[in-house]
Short mmCIF file of C-alpha atoms and ligand atoms in Angstrom, two decimals:
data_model
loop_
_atom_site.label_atom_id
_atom_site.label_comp_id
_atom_site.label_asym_id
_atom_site.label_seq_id
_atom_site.Cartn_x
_atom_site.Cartn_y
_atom_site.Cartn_z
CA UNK A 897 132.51 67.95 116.27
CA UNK A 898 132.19 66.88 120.06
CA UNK A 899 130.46 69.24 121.44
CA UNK A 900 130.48 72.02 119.67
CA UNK A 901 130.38 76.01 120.69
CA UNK A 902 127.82 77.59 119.15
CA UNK A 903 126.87 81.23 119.60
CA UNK A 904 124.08 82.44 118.02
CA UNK A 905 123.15 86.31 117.80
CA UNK A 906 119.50 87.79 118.39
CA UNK A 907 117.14 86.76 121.11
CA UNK A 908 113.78 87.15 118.99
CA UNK A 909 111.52 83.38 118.14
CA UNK A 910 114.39 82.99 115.49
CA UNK A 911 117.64 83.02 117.91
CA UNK A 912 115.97 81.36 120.83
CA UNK A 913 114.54 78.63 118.54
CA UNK A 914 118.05 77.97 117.49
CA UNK A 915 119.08 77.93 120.75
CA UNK A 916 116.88 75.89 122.17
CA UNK A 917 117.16 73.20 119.29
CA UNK A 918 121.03 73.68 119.53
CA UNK A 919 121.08 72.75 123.37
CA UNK A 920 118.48 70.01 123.25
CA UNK A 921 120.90 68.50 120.72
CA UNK A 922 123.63 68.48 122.65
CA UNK A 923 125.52 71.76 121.35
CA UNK A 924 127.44 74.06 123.80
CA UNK A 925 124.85 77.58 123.26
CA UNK A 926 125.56 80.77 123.78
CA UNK A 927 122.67 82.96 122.83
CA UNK A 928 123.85 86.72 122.56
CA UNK A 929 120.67 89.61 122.59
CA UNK A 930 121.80 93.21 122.34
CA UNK A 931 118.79 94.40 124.51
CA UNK A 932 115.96 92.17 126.37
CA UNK A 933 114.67 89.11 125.00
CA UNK A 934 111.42 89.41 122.72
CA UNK A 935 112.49 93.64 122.50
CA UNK A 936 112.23 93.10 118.83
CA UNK A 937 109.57 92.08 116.60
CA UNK A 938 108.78 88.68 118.44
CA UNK A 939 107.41 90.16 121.63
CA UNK A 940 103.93 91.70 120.59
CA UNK A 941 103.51 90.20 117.33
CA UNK A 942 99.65 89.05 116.42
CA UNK A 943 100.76 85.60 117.80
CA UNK A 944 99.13 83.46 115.12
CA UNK A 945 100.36 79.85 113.80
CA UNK A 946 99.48 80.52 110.48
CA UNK A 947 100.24 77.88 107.94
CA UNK A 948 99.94 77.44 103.89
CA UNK A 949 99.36 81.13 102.87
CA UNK A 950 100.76 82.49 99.44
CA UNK A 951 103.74 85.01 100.18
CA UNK A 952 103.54 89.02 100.20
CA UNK A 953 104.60 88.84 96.52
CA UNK A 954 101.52 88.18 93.94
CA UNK A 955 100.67 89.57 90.50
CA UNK A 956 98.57 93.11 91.21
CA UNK A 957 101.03 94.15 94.33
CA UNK A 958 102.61 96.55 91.75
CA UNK A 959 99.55 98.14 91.40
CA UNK A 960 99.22 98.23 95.62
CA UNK A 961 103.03 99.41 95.69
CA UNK A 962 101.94 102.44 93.83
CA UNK A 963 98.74 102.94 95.74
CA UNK A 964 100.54 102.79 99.04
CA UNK A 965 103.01 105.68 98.06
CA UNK A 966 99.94 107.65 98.41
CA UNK A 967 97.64 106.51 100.91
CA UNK A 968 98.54 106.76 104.54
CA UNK A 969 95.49 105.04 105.35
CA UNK A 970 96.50 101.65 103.72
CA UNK A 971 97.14 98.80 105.13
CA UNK A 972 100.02 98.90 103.10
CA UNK A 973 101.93 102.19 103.64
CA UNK A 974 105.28 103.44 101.59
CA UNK A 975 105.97 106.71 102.92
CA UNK A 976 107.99 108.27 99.42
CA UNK A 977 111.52 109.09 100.52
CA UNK A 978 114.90 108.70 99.28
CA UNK A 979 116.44 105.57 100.23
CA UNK A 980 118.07 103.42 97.16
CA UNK A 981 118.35 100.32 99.29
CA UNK A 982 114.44 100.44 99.79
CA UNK A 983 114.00 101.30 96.14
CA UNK A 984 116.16 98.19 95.17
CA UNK A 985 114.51 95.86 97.51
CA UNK A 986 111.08 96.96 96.09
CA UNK A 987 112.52 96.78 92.18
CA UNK A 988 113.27 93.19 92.99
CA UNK A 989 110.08 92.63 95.08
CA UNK A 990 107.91 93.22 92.30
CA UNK A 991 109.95 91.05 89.97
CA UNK A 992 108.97 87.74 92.64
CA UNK A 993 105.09 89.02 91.94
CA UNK A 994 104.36 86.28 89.88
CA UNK A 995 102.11 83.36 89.49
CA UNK A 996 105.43 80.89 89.03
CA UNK A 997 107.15 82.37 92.16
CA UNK A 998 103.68 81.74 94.19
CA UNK A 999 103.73 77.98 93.15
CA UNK A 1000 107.16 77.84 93.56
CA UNK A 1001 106.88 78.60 97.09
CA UNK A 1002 104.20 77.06 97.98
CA UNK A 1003 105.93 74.13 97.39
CA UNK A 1004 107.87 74.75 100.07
CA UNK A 1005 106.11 76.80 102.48
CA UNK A 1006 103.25 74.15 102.25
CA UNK A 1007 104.91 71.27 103.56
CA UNK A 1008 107.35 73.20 105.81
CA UNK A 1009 103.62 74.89 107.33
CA UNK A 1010 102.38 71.20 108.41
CA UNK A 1011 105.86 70.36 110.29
CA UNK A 1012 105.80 73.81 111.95
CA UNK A 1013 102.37 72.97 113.52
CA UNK A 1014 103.70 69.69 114.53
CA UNK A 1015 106.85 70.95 116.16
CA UNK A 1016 104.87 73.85 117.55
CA UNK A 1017 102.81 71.06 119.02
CA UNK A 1018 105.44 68.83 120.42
CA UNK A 1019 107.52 71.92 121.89
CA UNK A 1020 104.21 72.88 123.73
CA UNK A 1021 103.26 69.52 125.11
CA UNK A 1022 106.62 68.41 125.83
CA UNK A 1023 108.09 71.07 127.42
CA UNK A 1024 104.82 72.40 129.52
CA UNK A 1025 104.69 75.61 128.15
CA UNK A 1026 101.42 77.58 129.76
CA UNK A 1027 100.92 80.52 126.66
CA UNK A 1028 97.10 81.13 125.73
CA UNK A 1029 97.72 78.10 123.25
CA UNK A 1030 94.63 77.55 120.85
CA UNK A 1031 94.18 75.12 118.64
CA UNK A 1032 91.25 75.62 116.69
CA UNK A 1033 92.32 77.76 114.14
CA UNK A 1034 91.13 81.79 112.98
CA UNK A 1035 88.56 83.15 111.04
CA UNK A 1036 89.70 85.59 108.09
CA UNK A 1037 86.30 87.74 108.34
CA UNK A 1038 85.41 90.15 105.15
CA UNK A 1039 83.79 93.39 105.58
CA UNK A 1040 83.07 93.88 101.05
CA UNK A 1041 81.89 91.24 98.63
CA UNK A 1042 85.33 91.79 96.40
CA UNK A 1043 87.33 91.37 99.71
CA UNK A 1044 85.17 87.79 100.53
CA UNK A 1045 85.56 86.42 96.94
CA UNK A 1046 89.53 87.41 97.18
CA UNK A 1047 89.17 85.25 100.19
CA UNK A 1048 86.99 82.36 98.94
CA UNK A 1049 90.08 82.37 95.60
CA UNK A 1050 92.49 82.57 98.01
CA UNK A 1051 91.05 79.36 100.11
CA UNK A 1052 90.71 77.64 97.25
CA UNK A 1053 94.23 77.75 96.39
CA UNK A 1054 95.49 76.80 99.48
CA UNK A 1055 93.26 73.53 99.71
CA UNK A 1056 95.16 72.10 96.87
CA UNK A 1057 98.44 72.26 99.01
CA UNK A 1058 96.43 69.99 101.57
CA UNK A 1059 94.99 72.42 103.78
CA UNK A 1060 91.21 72.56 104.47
CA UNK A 1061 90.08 76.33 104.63
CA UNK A 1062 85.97 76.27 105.21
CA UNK A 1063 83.58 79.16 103.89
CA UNK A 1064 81.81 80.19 106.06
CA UNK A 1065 78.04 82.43 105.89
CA UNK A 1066 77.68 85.54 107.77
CA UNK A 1067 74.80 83.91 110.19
CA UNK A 1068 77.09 80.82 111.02
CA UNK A 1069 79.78 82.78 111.34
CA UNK A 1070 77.88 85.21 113.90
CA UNK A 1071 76.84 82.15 115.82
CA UNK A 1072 80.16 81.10 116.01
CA UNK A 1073 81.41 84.51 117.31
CA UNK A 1074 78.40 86.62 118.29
CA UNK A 1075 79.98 89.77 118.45
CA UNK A 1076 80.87 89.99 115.17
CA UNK A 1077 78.83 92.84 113.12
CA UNK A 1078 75.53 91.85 110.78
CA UNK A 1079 76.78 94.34 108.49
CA UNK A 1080 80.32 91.90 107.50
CA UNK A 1081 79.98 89.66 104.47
CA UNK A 1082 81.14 86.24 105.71
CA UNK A 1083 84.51 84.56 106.02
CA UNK A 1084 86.85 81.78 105.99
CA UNK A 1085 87.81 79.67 109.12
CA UNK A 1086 91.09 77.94 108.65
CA UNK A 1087 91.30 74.74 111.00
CA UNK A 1088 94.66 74.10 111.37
CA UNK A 1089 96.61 77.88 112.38
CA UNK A 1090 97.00 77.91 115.99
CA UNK A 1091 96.95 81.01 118.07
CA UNK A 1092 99.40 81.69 121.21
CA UNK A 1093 100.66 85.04 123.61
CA UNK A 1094 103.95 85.15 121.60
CA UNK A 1095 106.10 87.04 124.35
CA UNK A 1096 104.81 83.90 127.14
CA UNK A 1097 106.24 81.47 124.83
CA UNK A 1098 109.50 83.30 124.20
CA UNK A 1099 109.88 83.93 127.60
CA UNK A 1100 109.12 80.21 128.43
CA UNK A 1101 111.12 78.67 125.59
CA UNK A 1102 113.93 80.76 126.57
CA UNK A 1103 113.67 79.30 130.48
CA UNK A 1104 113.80 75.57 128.37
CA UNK A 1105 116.99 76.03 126.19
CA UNK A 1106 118.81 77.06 129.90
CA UNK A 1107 117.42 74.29 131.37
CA UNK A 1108 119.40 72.19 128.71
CA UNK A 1109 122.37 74.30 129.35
CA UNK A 1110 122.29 77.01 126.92
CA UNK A 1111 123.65 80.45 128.03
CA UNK A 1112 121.74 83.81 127.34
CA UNK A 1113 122.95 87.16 127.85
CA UNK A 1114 121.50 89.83 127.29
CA UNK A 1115 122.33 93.51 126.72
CA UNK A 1116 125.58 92.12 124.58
CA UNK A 1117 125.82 93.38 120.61
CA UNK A 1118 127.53 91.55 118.40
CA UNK A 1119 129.59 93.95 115.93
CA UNK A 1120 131.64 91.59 113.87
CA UNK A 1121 132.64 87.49 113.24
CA UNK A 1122 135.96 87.05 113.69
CA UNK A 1123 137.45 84.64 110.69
CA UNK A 1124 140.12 82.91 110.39
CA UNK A 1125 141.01 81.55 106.83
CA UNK A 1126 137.75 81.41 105.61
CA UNK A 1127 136.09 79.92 109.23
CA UNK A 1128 134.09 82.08 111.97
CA UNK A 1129 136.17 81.36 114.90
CA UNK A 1130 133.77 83.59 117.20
CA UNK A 1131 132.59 87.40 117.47
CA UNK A 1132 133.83 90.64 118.30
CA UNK A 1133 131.00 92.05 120.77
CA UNK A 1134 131.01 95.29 122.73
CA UNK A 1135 132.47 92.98 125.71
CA UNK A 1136 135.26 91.40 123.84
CA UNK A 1137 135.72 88.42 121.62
CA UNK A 1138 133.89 85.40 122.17
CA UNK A 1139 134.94 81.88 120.62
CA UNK A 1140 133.08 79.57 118.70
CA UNK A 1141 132.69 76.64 116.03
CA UNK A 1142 129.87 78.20 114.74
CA UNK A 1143 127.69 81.25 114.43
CA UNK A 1144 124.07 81.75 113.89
CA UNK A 1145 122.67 85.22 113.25
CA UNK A 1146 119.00 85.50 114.07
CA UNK A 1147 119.21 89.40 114.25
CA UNK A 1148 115.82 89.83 112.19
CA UNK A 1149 116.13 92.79 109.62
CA UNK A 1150 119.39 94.38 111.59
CA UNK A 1151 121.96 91.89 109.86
CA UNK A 1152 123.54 94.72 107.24
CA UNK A 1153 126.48 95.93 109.43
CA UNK A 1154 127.54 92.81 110.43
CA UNK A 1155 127.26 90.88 106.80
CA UNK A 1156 128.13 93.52 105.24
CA UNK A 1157 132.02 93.53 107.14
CA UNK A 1158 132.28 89.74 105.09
CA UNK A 1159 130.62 91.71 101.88
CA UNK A 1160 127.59 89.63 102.40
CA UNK A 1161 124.40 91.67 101.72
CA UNK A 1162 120.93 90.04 101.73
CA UNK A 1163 117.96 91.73 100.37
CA UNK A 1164 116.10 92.66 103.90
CA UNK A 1165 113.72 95.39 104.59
CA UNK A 1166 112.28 95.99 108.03
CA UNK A 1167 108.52 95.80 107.70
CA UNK A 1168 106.82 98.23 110.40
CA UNK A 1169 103.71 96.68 112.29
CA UNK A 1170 101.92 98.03 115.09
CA UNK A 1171 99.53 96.38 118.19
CA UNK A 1172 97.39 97.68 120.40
CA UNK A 1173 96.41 95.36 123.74
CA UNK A 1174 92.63 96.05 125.23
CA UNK A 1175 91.35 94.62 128.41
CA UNK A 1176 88.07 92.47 127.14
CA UNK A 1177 85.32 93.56 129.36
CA UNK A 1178 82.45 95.69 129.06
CA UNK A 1179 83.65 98.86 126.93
CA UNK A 1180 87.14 96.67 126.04
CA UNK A 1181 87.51 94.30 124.12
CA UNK A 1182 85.21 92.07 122.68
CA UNK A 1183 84.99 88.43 124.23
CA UNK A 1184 86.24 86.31 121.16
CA UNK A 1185 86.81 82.72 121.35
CA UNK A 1186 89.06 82.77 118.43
CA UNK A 1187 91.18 85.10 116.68
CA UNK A 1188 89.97 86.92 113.48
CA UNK A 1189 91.71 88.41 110.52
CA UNK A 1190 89.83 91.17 109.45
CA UNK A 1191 90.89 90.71 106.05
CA UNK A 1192 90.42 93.81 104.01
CA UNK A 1193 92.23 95.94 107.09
CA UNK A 1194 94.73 93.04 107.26
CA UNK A 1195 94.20 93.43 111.42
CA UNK A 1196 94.18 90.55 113.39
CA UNK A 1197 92.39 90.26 116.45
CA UNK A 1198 93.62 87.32 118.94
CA UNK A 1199 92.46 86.50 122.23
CA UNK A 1200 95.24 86.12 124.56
CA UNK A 1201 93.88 85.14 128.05
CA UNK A 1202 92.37 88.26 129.38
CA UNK A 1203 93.10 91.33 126.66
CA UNK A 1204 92.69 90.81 122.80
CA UNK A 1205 95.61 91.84 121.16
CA UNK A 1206 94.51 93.99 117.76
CA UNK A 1207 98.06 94.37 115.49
CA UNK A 1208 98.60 94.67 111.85
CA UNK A 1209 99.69 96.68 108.79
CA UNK A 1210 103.19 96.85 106.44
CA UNK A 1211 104.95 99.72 106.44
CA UNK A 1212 107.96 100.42 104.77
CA UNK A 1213 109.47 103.72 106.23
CA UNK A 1214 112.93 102.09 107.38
CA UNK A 1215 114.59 101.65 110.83
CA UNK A 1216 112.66 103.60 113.11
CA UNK A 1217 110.33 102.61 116.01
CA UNK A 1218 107.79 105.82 115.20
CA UNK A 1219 104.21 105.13 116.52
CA UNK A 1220 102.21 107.63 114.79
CA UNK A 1221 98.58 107.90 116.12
CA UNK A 1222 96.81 107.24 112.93
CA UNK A 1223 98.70 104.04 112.39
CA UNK A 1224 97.42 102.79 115.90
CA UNK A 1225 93.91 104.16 115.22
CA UNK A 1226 93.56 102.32 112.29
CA UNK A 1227 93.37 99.16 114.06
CA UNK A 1228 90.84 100.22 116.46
CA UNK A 1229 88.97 101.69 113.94
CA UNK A 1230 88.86 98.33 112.08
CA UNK A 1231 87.86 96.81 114.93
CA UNK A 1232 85.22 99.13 116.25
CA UNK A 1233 83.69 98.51 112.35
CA UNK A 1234 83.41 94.56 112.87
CA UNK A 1235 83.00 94.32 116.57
CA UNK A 1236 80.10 96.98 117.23
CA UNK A 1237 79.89 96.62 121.12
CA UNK A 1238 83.77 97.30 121.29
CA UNK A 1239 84.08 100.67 123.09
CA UNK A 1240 87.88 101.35 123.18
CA UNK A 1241 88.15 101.51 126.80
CA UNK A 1242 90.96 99.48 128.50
CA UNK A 1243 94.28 100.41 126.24
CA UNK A 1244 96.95 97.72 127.91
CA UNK A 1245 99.69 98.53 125.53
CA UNK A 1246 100.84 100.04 122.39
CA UNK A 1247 103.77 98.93 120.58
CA UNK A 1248 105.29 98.71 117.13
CA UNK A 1249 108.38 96.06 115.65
CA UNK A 1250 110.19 95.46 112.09
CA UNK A 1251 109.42 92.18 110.94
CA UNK A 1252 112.31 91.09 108.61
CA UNK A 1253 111.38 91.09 104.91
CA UNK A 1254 113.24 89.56 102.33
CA UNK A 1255 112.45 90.49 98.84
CA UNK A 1256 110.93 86.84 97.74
CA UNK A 1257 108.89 86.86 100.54
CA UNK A 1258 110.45 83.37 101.74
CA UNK A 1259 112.84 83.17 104.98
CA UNK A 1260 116.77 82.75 104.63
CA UNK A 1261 117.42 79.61 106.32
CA UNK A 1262 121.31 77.87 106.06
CA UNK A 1263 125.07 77.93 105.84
CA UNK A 1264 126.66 80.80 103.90
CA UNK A 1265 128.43 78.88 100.85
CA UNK A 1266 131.81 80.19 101.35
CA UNK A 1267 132.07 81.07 105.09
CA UNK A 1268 132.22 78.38 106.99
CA UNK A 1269 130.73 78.05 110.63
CA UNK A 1270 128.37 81.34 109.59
CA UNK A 1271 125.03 79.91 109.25
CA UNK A 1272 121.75 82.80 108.66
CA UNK A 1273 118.14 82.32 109.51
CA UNK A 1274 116.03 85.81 108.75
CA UNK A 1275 113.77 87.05 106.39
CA UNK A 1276 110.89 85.41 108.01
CA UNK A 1277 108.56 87.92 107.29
CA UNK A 1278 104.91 88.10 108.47
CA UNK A 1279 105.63 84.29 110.16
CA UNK A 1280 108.67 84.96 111.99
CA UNK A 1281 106.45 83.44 114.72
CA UNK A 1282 105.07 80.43 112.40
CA UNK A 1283 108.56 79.42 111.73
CA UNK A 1284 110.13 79.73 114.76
CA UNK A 1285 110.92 76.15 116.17
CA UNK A 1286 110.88 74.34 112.73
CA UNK A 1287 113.86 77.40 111.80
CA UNK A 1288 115.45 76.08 115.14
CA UNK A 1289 115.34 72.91 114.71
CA UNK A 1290 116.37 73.21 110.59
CA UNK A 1291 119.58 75.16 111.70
CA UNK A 1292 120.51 72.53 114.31
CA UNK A 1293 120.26 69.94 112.01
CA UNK A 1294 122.09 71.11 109.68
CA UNK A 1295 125.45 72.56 112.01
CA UNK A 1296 125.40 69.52 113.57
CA UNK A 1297 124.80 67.20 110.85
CA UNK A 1298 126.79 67.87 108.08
CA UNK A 1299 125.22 65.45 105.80
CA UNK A 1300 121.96 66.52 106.57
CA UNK A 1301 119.88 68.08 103.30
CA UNK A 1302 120.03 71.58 102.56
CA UNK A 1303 116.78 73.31 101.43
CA UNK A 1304 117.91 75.07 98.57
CA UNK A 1305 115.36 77.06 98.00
CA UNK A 1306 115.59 78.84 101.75
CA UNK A 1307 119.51 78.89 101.60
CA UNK A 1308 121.06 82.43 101.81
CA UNK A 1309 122.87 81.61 98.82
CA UNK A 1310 119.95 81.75 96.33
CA UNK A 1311 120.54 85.49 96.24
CA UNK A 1312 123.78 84.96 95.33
CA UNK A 1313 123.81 82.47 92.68
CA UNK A 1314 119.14 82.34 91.46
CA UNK A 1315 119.75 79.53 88.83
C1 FAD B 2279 102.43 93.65 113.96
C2 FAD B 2279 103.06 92.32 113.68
C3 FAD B 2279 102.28 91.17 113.71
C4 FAD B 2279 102.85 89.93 113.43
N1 FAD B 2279 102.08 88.81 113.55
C5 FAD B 2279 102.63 87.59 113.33
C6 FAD B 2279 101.86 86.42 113.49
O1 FAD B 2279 100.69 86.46 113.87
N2 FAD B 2279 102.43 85.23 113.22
C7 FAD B 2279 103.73 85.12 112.80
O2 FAD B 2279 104.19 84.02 112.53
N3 FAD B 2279 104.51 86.23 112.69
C8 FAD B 2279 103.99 87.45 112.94
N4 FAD B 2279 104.75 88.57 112.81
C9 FAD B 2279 106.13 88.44 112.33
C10 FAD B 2279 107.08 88.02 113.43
O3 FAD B 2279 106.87 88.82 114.57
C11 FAD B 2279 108.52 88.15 112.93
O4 FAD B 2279 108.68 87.48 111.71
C12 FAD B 2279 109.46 87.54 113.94
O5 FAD B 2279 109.27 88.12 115.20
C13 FAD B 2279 110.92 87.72 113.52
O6 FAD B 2279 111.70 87.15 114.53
P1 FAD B 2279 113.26 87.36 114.58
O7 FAD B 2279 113.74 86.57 115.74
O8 FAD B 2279 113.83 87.10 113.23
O9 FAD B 2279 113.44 88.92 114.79
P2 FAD B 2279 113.33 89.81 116.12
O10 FAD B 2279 112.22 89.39 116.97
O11 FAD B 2279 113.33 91.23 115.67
O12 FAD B 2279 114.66 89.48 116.90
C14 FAD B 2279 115.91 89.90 116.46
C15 FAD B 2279 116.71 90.22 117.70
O13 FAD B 2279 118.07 90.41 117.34
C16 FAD B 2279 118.61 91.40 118.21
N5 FAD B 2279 119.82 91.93 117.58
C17 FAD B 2279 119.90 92.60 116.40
N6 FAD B 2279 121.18 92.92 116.13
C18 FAD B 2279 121.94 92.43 117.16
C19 FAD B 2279 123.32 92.44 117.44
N7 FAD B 2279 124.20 93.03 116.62
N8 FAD B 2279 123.76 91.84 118.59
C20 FAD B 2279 122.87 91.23 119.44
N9 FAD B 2279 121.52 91.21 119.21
C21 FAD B 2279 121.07 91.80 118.07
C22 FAD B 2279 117.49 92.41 118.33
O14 FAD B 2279 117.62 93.22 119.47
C23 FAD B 2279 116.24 91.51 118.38
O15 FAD B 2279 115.85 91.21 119.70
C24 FAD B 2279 104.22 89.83 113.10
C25 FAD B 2279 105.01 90.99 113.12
C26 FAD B 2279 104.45 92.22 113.40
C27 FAD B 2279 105.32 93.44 113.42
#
């Protein structure tokens, strides 16, 4: 292809990694967002680079399913309702919760981790992007002894897929971070995660790709592709049909209407977190130098220039942007437990998004099989942000290289054909 058109649907870290990858390459980018960029889960995530974890799905989450049908306090939160395509997604959810499935992606998500820091790296140096970058990792603190040897397992794990998590004792771990409470039990620091303000980098990546000539419009909805024999030819959008050699949907957990036309469905939920911003200060915030997970509330607390940004939680209660109070107090409350000085004065923002889930807790990276020109990346889960510009740069390489490896195991077509 000389120059090819590429349009590419959703302007969250997914679709403006593509595009930016796209247009550095050489492609002709069109970058269609149906709102504002960052409006959907990538503008107030937690903002953490957080490499070489084990995905959502691990033997005992049955056993945390059915808790979380119950408990509107958990981390973890199932409101019961009638909705087969939830109860399908969570049917085959629990069949991935399995020590195989765990290896098996880790042998993937372990080696893809180490290039995402390094293109996160490059992208930030290269391109000058000014975004509360840190580089010096998190702490995942634990408030019980069972939470801190879950921890400690966990840790060890991950250090045999090259990764060098370090235990930590309460007392270093207070020197390290003094306002951190006496009464936690100790924690893990992981080196290598980075930590960033993830709407600042969206914003500035997003300046980059139209620097290299990409076009971005927003407030434009894509409702169909357009196909011609078997090839996208472009997209029916709410302002008319728009051409193309090849499409890219990046529309996080909102691509069911528009796969579904082609009788495409993949098995996406839309994962409900929350955030709440606080001014640091006397009464705010605590002054942290870097972020911390506090594990057993699953909150994470990051530093992002002058406010810490406190967001967490999974909940599975469908498409709806809902901000119930308890939610949002939860992660205060978890906070005001391991940061004692924290007063809760200073509320910058509140906000809520639906991370994309697919139901093997790995993204869906790649070409359909048998649509060509209609390439997917979703499903990115709780590191939508982690993935971002390795996912853009994967996708380029592959449209424009048609020789270029496929990683099977990410492809949309697993779900379609598993052996
Ligand atoms: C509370 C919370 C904390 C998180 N913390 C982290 C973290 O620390 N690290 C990490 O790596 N990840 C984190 N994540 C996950 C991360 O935010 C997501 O995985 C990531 O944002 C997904 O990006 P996306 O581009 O796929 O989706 P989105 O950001 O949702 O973008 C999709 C875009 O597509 C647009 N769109 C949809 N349909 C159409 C259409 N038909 N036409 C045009 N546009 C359309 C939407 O408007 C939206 O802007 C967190 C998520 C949450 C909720």
């Amino acid at each position: 292809m000389s120059r090819p058109r590429i349009l590419v649907v959703g302007g969250g870290v997914i679709g403006v990694s593509c595009a930016y990858a796209l247009a550095k390459a050489g492609a002709h980018v069109h970058l269609l967002e149906r709102d504002a960029i960052g409006s959907g889960a990538s503008g107030g995530n937690a903002g953490t680079v957080a490499v070489g974890h084990p995905p959502l799905n691990r033997r005992g989450r049955l056993r945390q399913v059915l808790l979380s049908l119950l408990d509107e306090g958990s981390p973890l939160y199932i409101p019961p309702r009638w909705d087969p395509s939830l109860w399908r997604w969570l049917r085959d959810f629990v069949r991935y919760c399995t020590d195989e499935h765990v290896e098996e992606s880790m042998k993937v998500m372990a080696p893809l981790g180490k290039n995402a820091l390094q293109t996160f790296d490059d992208i930030i140096e290269e391109e000058g992007i000014d975004c509360e970058y840190i580089r010096s990792g998190y702490y995942k603190v634990c408030e019980t002894a069972p939470g801190l040897e879950a921890a400690r397992n966990q840790a060890i794990a991950i250090e045999a897929y090259g990764y060098h998590p370090e235990y930590i004792g309460l007392d270093e771990l207070r020197r390290r971070e003094p306002e951190l409470s006496s009464d936690l039990q100790g924690g893990i620091h992981y080196p290598e995660s980075r930590s960033l303000d993830p709407l600042k980098f969206l914003k500035a990546l997003t300046e980059r790709a139209k620097l290299r000539g990409a076009l971005i419009s927003e407030g434009v909805r894509a409702l169909g592709l357009s196909i011609i024999s078997g090839r996208v030819v472009g997209l029916r959008t709410n302002e008319g049909e728009v051409g193309a050699d090849a499409v890219v949907l990046a529309t996080g957990p909102f691509s069911a209407d528009i796969l579904g036309e082609v009788g495409i469905q993949l098995p996406l939920q839309p994962g409900k977190g929350y955030h709440r911003d606080y001014a640091t200060g006397p009464g705010g915030a605590p002054q942290i130098k870097l972020p911390c997970e506090l594990s057993e509330a699953s909150v994470f607390c990051t530093p992002m220039g002058n406010f810490v940004r406190f967001a967490g939680t999974m909940e599975f209660s469908g498409f709806n942007r809902e901000m119930p109070t308890p939610r949002l107090d939860q992660l205060s409350n978890a906070a005001r437990r391991c940061f004692p000085a924290f007063g809760g004065d200073g509320i910058k923002s509140e906000w809520c998004g639906l991370r994309p889930m697919a139901s093997d807790g790995m993204p869906i990276i790649g070409s359909i099989g048998d649509i060509n020109g209609l390439s997917i990346a979703t499903g990115h889960g709780m590191l939508g942000l982690t993935l971002g510009p390795i996912t853009g740069q994967m996708i380029a390489r592959e449209i424009l290289d048609p020789d270029a490896p496929k990683l099977r195991k990410l492809s949309p077509d697993r779900f379609r054909d598993p052996h």
